[in-house]
Short mmCIF file of C-alpha atoms and ligand atoms in Angstrom, two decimals:
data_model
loop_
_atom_site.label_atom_id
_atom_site.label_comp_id
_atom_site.label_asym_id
_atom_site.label_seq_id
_atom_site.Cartn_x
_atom_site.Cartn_y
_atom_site.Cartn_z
CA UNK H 195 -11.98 -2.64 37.59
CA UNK H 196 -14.00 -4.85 34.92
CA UNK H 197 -14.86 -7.79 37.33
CA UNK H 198 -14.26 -10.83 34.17
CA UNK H 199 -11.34 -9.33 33.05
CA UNK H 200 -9.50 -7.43 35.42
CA UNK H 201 -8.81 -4.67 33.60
CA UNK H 202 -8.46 -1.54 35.55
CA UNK H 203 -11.61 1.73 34.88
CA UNK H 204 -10.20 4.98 34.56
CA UNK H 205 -12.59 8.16 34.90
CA UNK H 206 -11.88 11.21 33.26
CA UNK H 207 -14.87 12.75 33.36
CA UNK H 208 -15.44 15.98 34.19
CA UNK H 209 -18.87 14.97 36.12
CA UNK H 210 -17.03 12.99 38.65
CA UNK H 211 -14.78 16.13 39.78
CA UNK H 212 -11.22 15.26 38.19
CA UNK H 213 -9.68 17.99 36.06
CA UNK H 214 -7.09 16.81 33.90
CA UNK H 215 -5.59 19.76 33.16
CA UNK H 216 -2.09 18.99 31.87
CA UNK H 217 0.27 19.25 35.19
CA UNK H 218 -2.54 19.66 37.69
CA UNK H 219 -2.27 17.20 40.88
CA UNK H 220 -5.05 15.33 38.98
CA UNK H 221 -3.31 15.12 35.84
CA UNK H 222 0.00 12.99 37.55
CA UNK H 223 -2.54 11.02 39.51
CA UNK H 224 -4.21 9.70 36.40
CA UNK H 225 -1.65 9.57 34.40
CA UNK H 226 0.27 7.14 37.43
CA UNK H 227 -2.53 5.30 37.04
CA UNK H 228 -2.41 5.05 33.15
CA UNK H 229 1.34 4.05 33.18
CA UNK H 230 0.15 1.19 36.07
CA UNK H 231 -2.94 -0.17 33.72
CA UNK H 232 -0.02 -0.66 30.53
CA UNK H 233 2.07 -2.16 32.89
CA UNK H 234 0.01 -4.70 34.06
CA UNK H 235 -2.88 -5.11 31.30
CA UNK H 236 -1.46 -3.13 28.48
CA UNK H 237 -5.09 -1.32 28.33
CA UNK H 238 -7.62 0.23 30.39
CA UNK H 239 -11.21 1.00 30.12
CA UNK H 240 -12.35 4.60 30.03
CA UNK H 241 -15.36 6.57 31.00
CA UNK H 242 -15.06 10.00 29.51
CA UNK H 243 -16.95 12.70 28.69
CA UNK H 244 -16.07 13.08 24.92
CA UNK H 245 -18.85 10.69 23.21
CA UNK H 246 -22.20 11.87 24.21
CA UNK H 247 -25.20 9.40 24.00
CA UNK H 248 -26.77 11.16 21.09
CA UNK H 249 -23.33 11.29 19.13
CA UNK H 250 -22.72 7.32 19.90
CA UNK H 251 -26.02 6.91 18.40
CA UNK H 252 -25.70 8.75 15.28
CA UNK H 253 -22.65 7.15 14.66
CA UNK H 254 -24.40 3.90 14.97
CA UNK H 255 -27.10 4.27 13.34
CA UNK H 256 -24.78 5.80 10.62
CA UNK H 257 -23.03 2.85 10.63
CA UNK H 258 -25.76 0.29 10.60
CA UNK H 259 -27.31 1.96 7.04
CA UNK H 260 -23.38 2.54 5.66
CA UNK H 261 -23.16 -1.90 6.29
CA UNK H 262 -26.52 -2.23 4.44
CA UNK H 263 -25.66 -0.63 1.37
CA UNK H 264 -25.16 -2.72 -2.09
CA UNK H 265 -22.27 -4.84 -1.26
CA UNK H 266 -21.68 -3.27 -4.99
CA UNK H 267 -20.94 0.52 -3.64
CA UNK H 268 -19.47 -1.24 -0.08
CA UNK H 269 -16.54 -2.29 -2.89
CA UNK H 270 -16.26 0.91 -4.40
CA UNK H 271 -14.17 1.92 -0.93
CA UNK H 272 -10.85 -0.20 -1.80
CA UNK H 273 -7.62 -0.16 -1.37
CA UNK H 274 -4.36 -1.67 -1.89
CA UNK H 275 -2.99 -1.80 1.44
CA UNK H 276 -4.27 -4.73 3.76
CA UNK H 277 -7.04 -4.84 6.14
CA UNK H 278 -7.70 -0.85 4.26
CA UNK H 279 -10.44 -0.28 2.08
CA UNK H 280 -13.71 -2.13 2.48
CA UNK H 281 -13.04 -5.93 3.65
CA UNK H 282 -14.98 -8.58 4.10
CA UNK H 283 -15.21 -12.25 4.56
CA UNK H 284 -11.17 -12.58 5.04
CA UNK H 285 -8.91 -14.92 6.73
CA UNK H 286 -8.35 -12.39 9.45
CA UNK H 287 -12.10 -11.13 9.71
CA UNK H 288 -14.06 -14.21 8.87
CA UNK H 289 -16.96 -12.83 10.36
CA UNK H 290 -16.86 -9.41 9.89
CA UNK H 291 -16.97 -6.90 7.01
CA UNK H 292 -14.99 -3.86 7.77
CA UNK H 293 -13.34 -0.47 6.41
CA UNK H 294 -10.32 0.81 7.38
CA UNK H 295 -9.73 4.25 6.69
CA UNK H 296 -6.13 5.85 5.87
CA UNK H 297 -5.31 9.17 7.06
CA UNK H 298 -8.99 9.77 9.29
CA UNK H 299 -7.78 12.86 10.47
CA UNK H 300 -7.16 15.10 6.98
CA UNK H 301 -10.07 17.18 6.35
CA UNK H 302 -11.78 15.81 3.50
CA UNK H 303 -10.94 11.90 4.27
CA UNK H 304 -14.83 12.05 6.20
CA UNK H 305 -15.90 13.96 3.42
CA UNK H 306 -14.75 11.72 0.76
CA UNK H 307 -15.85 8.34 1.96
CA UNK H 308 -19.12 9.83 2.65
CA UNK H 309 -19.62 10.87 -0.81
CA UNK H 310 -18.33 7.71 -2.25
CA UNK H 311 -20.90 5.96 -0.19
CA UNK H 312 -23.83 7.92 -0.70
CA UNK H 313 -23.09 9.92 -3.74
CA UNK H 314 -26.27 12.02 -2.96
CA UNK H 315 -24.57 13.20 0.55
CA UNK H 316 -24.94 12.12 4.13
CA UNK H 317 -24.07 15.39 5.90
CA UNK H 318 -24.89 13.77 9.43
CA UNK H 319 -22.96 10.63 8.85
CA UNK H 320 -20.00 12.80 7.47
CA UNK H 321 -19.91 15.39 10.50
CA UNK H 322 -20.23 12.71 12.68
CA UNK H 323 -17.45 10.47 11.62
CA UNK H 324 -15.08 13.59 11.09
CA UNK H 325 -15.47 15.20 14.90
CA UNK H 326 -15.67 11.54 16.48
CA UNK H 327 -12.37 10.59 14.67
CA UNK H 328 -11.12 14.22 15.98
CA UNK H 329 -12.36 13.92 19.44
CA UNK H 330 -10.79 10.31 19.99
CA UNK H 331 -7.44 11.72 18.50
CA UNK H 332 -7.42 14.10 21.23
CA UNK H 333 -8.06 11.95 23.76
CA UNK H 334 -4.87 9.54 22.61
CA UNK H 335 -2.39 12.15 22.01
CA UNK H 336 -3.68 12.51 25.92
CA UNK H 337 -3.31 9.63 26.64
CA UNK H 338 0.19 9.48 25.18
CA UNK H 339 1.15 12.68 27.13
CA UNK H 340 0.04 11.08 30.14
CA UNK H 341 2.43 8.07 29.75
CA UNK H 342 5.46 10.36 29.38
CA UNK H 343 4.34 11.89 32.70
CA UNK H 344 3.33 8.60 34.01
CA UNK H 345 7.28 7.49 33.78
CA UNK H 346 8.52 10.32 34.75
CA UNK H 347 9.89 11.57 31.34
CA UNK H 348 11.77 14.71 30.54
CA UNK H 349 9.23 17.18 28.58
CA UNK H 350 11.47 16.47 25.30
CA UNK H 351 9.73 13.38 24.91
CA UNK H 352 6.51 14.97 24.26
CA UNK H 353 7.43 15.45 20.91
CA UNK H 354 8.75 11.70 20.62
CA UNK H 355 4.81 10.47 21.49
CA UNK H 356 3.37 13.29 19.22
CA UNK H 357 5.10 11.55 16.26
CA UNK H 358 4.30 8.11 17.68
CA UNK H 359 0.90 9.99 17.67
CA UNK H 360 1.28 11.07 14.13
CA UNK H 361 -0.71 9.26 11.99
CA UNK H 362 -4.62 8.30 12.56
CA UNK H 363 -6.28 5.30 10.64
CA UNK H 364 -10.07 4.41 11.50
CA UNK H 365 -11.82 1.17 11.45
CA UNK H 366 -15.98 0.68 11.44
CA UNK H 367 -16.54 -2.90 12.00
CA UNK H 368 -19.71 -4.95 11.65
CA UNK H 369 -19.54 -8.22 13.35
CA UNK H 370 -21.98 -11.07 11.70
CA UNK H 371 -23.78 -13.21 14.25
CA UNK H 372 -22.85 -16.80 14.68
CA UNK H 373 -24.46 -19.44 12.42
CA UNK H 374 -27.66 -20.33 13.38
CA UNK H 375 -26.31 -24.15 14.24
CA UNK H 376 -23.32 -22.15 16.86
CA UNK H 377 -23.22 -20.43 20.15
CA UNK H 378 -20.27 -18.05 19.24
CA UNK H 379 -18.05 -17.37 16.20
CA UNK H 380 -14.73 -15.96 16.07
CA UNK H 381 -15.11 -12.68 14.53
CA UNK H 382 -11.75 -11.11 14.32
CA UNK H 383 -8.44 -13.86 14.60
CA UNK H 384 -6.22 -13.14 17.99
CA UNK H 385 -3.84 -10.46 17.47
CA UNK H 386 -1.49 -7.74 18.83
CA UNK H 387 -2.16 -3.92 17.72
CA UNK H 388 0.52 -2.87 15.45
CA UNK H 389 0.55 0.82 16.02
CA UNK H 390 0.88 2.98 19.08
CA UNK H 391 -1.99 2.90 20.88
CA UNK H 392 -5.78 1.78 19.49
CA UNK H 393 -9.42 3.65 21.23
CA UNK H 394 -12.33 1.28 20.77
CA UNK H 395 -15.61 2.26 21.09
CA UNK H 396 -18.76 -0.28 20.02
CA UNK H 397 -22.40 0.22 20.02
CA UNK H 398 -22.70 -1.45 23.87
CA UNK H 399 -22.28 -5.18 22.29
CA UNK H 400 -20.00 -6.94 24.21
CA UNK H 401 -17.27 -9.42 22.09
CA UNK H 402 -13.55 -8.35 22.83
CA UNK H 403 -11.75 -10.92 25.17
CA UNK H 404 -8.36 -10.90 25.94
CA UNK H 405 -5.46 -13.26 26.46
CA UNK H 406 -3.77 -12.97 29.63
CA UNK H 407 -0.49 -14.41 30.78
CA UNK H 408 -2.21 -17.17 32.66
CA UNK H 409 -3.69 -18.45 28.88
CA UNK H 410 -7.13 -18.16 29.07
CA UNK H 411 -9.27 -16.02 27.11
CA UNK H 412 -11.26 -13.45 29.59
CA UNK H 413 -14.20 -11.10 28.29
CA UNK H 414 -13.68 -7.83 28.56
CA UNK H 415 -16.81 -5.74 29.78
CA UNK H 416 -16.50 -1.94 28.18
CA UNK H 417 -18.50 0.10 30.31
CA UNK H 418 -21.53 1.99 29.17
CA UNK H 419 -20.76 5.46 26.96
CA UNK H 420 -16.79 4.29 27.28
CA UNK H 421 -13.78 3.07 25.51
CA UNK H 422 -11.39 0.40 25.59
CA UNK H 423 -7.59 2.10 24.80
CA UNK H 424 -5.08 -0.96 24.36
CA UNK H 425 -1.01 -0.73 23.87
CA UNK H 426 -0.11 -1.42 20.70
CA UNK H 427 3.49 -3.27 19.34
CA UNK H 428 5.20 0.54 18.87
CA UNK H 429 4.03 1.39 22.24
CA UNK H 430 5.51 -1.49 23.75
CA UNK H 431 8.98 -1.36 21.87
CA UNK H 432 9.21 2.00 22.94
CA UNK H 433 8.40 1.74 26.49
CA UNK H 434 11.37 -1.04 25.96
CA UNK H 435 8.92 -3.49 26.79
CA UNK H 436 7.68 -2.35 29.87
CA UNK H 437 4.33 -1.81 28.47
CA UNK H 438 2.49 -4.79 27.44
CA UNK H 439 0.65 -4.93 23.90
CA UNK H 440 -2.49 -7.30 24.63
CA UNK H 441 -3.60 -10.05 22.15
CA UNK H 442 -6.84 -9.83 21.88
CA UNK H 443 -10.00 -10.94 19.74
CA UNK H 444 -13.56 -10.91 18.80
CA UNK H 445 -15.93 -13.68 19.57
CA UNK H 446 -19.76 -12.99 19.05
CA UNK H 447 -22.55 -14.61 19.93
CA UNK H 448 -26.19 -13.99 21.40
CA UNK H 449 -28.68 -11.82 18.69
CA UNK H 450 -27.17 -8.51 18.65
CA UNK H 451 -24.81 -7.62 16.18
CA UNK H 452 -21.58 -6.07 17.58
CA UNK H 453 -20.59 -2.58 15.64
CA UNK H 454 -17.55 -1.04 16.83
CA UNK H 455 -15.48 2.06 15.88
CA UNK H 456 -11.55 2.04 16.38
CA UNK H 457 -8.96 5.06 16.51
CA UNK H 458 -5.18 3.85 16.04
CA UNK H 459 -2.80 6.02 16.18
CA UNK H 460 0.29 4.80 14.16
CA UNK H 461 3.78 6.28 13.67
CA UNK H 462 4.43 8.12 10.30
CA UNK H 463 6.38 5.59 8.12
CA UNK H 464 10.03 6.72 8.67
CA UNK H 465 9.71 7.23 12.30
CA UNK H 466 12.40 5.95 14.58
CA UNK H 467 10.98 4.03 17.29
CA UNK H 468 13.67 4.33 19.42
CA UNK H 469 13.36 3.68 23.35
CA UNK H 470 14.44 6.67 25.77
CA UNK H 471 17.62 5.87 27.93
CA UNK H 472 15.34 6.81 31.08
CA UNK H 473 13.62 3.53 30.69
CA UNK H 474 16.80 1.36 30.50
CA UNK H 475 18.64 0.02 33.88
CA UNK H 476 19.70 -2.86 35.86
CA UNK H 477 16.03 -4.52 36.21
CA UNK H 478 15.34 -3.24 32.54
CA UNK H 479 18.14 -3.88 30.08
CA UNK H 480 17.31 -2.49 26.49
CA UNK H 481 15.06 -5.56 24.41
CA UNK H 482 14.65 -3.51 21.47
CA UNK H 483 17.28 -1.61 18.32
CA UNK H 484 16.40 1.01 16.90
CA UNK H 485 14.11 0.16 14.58
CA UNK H 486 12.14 2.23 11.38
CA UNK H 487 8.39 1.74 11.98
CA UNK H 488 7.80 1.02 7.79
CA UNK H 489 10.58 -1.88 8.47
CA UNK H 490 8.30 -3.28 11.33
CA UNK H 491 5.56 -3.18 9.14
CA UNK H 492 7.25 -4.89 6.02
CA UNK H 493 8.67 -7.32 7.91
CA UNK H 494 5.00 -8.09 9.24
CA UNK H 495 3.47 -8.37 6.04
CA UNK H 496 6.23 -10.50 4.88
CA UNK H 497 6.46 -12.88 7.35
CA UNK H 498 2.87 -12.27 7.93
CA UNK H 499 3.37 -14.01 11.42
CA UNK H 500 1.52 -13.20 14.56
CA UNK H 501 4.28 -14.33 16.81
CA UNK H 502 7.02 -12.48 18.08
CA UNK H 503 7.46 -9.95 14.74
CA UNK H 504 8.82 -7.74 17.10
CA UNK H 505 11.41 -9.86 18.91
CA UNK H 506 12.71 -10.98 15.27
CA UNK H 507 13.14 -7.77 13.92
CA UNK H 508 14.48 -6.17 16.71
CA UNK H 509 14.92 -8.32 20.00
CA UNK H 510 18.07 -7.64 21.69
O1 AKG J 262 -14.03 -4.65 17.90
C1 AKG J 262 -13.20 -4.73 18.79
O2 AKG J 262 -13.50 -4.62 19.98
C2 AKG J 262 -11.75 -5.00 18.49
C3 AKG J 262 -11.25 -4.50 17.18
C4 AKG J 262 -9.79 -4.74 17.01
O3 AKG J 262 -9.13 -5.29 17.83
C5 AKG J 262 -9.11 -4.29 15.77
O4 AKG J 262 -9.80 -3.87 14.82
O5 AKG J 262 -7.86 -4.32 15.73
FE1 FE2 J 263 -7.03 -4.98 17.52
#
């Protein structure tokens, strides 16, 4: 358990003997435990075995000569959608610059942005940022797997998480320092996740805090070579609630900038998010319609509100 923020560690690596091997004994064990760390922190932090040291540091270092370039050819990645494209400066990420990438997972999306960025190729930068984005998809649709067994689920609602599952955006973030005259900035403004489920890994400087239910910010300590996986708002409606989606946010301070890499995995657009009858009884009547995920989103953007979008739109 991280010590500040209470947050629970789960290990799945292979070095320290468990085998996750869907249905093995160790498989429902961790996957009890993943269902208990939604339930009572909507994340946990994970040590696994799929980011090598070298591989964290070529993404990195990737990342660190991708935020130095012209801001000129930084703009050249835009898009219409918000918080996609290349961002900076904005009332969400004051202190950040950031680009979001649509669709990470189709085969020439690495490709692509790597030749938009350094029109005379980065074939290091590319193949890393393709089989990271392809080995942290793996471990969410995981993840998700494990949270049908963690309830208990009928097998049919593998294919429900698979299309929660269905759609992978990326985010590289470079978080500024503080002004000289400040001990720590906001970086990224308190939010909820909007997809599924979101993987975080950074380049080992700390920043993320979250907001429990007792109202004070806690830091949240990601452990060496690890990730952070947090619920996001379709999780939650789905689960009917009974997992939490965590506000959270980025303060930075000290002299290290803080350069992180995130994995959501979103819903396709028309997906139902619907929650399974399994989860509803007497200590948990249904909270949440029915509910397209594209409406969700709409109705975000529109009432671009960080409170209770989901009660609104489809609190029972
Ligand atoms: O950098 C981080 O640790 C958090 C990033 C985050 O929450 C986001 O991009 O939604
Ligand atoms: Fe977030």
């Amino acid at each position: 358990m991280d010590s500040e923020s209470g947050i629970p560690i789960l290990d799945f690596r292979k070095s320290s003997g468990v085998t996750l091997d869907e249905g093995s004994e160790g498989w429902k064990e961790m996957s009890k435990k993943v269902r208990e760390a939604f339930e009572s922190h909507g994340a946990f932090l994970l040590r696994c075995d799929e980011i090598p040291n070298e591989f964290r540091e070529k993404i990195f270092t990737g990342m660190k000569s991708l935020f130095e370039l012209p801001e000129e050819t930084k703009l050249k990645f835009s898009s219409s959608k918000a918080y996609r494209g290349y961002t900076a400066k904005s009332h969400v990420i004051p202190h950040c610059q950031s680009f979001g990438i649509d669709d990470a997972l189709k085969p020439d999306t690495a490709e692509n942005f790597t030749n938009l960025m350094w029109p005379q190729g980065n074939p290091t930068f590319c193949e890393t940022l393709s089989s990271l984005t392809s080995k942290t998809r793996e471990l969410s649709l995981l993840i998700l797997k494990m949270v049908v067994e963690g309830f208990g689920l009928p097998e049919k609602y593998i294919s429900e998480v698979e299309e929660l599952n269905s759609h992978n955006d990326s985010r590289m973030t470079r978080y500024q320092l503080p002004e000289e005259n400040k001990d720590s900035e906001i970086a990224l403004v308190p939010h909820t996740d909007k997809g599924t489920i979101a993987l975080i890994c950074h380049n080992e400087v700390q920043g993320l805090q979250v907001l429990p239910k007792s109202g004070n910010w806690v830091n949240v300590n990601i452990p060496p070579n690890g990730y952070i996986v947090l619920v996001g708002d379709m999780l939650k409606a789905w689960s009917n609630g009974r997992l939490q989606a965590p506000t959270h946010r980025v303060v930075t301070r000290g002299d290290k900038e803080r350069l992180a890499f995130i994995l959501f995995a979103v819903p396709k657009q028309d997906t139902l998010i619907k929650v399974p009858s399994e989860l509803v009884d007497e200590d948990h009547p249904l909270r949440y319609k029915p509910f397209k995920y594209e409406d969700f989103i709409d109705f975000h953007y529109t009432t671009r509100t960080e409170k209770g979008v989901l009660e609104q739109l489809a609190g029972i």
